[in-house]
Each structure stands twice: as structure tokens, then as C-alpha cells.
């Protein structure tokens, strides 16, 4: 009888936990889509609102981070690169780490480049603390398992960073 009770409790726990998990995934997806729209629109204020606070602090200030974001965009434009599309994919994985939720968010970006288009399969790291309902995003282009804890001190490697993929260039016809 005791085994039966444990099984029932487990089934009930899973039944009630699934909507919570689906809600978290939906929140991450919606926030990541807003982050992507901010990139497309070059909305630096919105991008700053989605930027992990420790990164802003390491940049010196919010204004210093804004200047950095603008400089990156200017350099891309000088090199003939412009972002056309930024899509969030569905295979989001997440875990709770202490007082935070960490997530790996797959993305696909398409950029116009001289002579063609670049398609980049990549991913973001999303972070939310329990006492703050905001999702923050970290681009992972320059991150790996060794330097990630310097960016996110609470990172515990319970999520594996996917392998990086080189961008695919498709020549204009």
C-alpha cells in the first residue's frame, strides 16, 4: 500500500509541476524574443534592460555598456554586416541554481554580408533571480566552460554549453 501511495504522489507532483515548467519555458521564450527584437531594432535601452547586471558593472556603467553595444554595431556596419533575422528556437533547457534559474536558449541569426548572407546557429544563456522577475541574456560567442564562471559566478555546470558552430555563408545569386 505504501508503494502505491508514493507512486500516486509522484504522479500528482509531475502533473502539477509540468505547468510550472511550461510557464518558465514560455517566459524564457517570450523574453528571448523581445531581446531578439531589440537587436533587430537596435534598441539599446531595451538591450541594456536585458543585459546581465554583472556585465554592465564590469563594463563600468550602463552608459559604458551602451557605448560598447553601439561600437559593436558600428563595426559590423563598417564591415557591411547587418542583422536581418534573429529567431529563438524551441529547445530551451533550464535548471535552478541556488536563487537563480539558468537556461540555454538556442538561436538562429541571419545577417546580410558583402556578397551574401551569414546564418549562425548559436545560443544565449538566460538568467533570472527569484527576487527579480526579469530575464537577463548573455551572448556566448566568446564563452566556454572555463571562463563562464567569471561571467556568471553562480554557474555550476549543471547545463552543458552546446558546441559552437561556424557561421554558414550563402552567396547571393
XYZ file of N, CA and C in Angstrom, residues 32-44 47 69 72-88 107-114 116-122 124 139 141 167:
153
model
N 13.307 36.133 -24.557
C 14.347 35.999 -25.584
C 13.872 36.590 -26.916
N 12.590 36.419 -27.235
C 12.040 37.009 -28.463
C 12.074 38.538 -28.382
N 11.783 39.090 -27.209
C 11.860 40.549 -27.035
C 13.310 41.021 -27.156
N 14.231 40.232 -26.625
C 15.662 40.530 -26.746
C 16.073 40.527 -28.225
N 15.597 39.547 -28.960
C 15.906 39.455 -30.388
C 15.341 40.666 -31.140
N 14.108 41.053 -30.825
C 13.506 42.234 -31.475
C 14.332 43.493 -31.179
N 14.822 43.604 -29.946
C 15.644 44.761 -29.573
C 16.925 44.792 -30.408
N 17.499 43.623 -30.678
C 18.683 43.566 -31.538
C 18.351 44.031 -32.950
N 17.271 43.530 -33.505
C 16.872 43.890 -34.872
C 16.623 45.401 -34.966
N 15.973 45.956 -33.975
C 15.613 47.386 -33.995
C 16.746 48.300 -33.514
N 17.840 47.688 -33.072
C 18.951 48.445 -32.484
C 18.456 49.320 -31.333
N 17.598 48.739 -30.499
C 17.029 49.414 -29.331
C 17.966 49.169 -28.139
N 18.925 50.066 -27.986
C 19.957 49.865 -26.972
C 19.405 49.927 -25.550
N 18.033 46.544 -24.931
C 19.146 45.604 -24.799
C 19.808 45.730 -23.435
N 27.909 48.458 -26.934
C 26.931 47.868 -27.846
C 26.870 48.656 -29.160
N 30.024 47.967 -31.280
C 29.931 46.660 -31.945
C 29.074 46.788 -33.207
N 27.919 47.419 -33.071
C 27.013 47.587 -34.217
C 27.661 48.442 -35.314
N 28.344 49.513 -34.932
C 29.026 50.367 -35.918
C 30.099 49.577 -36.670
N 30.864 48.775 -35.955
C 31.912 47.968 -36.606
C 31.308 46.968 -37.581
N 30.187 46.363 -37.202
C 29.516 45.432 -38.112
C 29.073 46.165 -39.380
N 28.490 47.343 -39.214
C 28.032 48.126 -40.373
C 29.200 48.518 -41.262
N 30.318 48.920 -40.661
C 31.503 49.286 -41.447
C 31.993 48.107 -42.276
N 31.789 46.899 -41.756
C 32.198 45.694 -42.476
C 31.106 45.153 -43.382
N 30.015 45.933 -43.550
C 28.948 45.538 -44.454
C 28.041 44.456 -43.912
N 27.985 44.316 -42.597
C 27.158 43.273 -41.981
C 25.971 43.924 -41.281
N 24.778 43.435 -41.587
C 23.574 43.930 -40.914
C 22.676 42.750 -40.564
N 22.135 42.800 -39.392
C 21.285 41.726 -38.887
C 19.921 41.774 -39.566
N 19.536 40.664 -40.184
C 18.240 40.582 -40.865
C 17.202 39.848 -40.032
N 17.633 38.806 -39.332
C 16.702 37.935 -38.626
C 17.376 37.382 -37.375
N 16.612 37.295 -36.301
C 17.118 36.763 -35.036
C 15.977 35.941 -34.450
N 16.087 34.623 -34.522
C 14.996 33.751 -34.078
C 15.413 32.899 -32.889
N 14.478 32.749 -31.973
C 14.674 31.890 -30.809
C 14.061 30.542 -31.137
N 19.479 29.861 -30.692
C 19.052 30.934 -31.590
C 19.611 30.701 -32.992
N 18.968 31.335 -33.945
C 19.473 31.383 -35.319
C 19.427 32.835 -35.765
N 20.568 33.333 -36.221
C 20.599 34.685 -36.770
C 20.990 34.613 -38.242
N 20.407 35.518 -38.996
C 20.765 35.658 -40.407
C 21.175 37.112 -40.601
N 22.366 37.294 -41.155
C 22.901 38.629 -41.382
C 23.237 38.805 -42.849
N 23.000 40.017 -43.334
C 23.442 40.388 -44.675
C 24.915 40.698 -44.571
N 25.689 40.137 -45.464
C 27.129 40.364 -45.507
C 27.506 40.668 -46.953
N 28.653 41.280 -47.172
C 29.059 41.549 -48.554
C 29.060 40.269 -49.390
N 26.578 38.128 -49.834
C 25.679 37.037 -49.449
C 25.081 37.198 -48.060
N 24.762 36.058 -47.472
C 24.143 36.030 -46.139
C 24.883 35.045 -45.253
N 24.963 35.410 -43.976
C 25.564 34.546 -42.967
C 24.461 34.016 -42.069
N 24.419 32.704 -41.904
C 23.473 32.089 -40.970
C 24.291 31.509 -39.818
N 23.915 31.895 -38.594
C 24.656 31.460 -37.410
C 23.715 30.758 -36.433
N 23.997 29.482 -36.190
C 23.294 28.743 -35.144
C 24.093 28.960 -33.869
N 23.463 29.510 -32.857
C 24.168 29.828 -31.621
C 23.228 29.629 -30.447
N 22.065 31.562 -26.379
C 22.190 32.550 -25.314
C 22.122 31.817 -23.987
N 25.305 36.720 -24.358
C 25.768 36.159 -25.627
C 26.934 35.229 -25.315
N 29.235 33.890 -27.592
C 30.235 33.794 -28.652
C 31.639 33.559 -28.106
N 29.596 30.058 -38.631
C 28.517 30.590 -39.473
C 28.591 30.015 -40.878
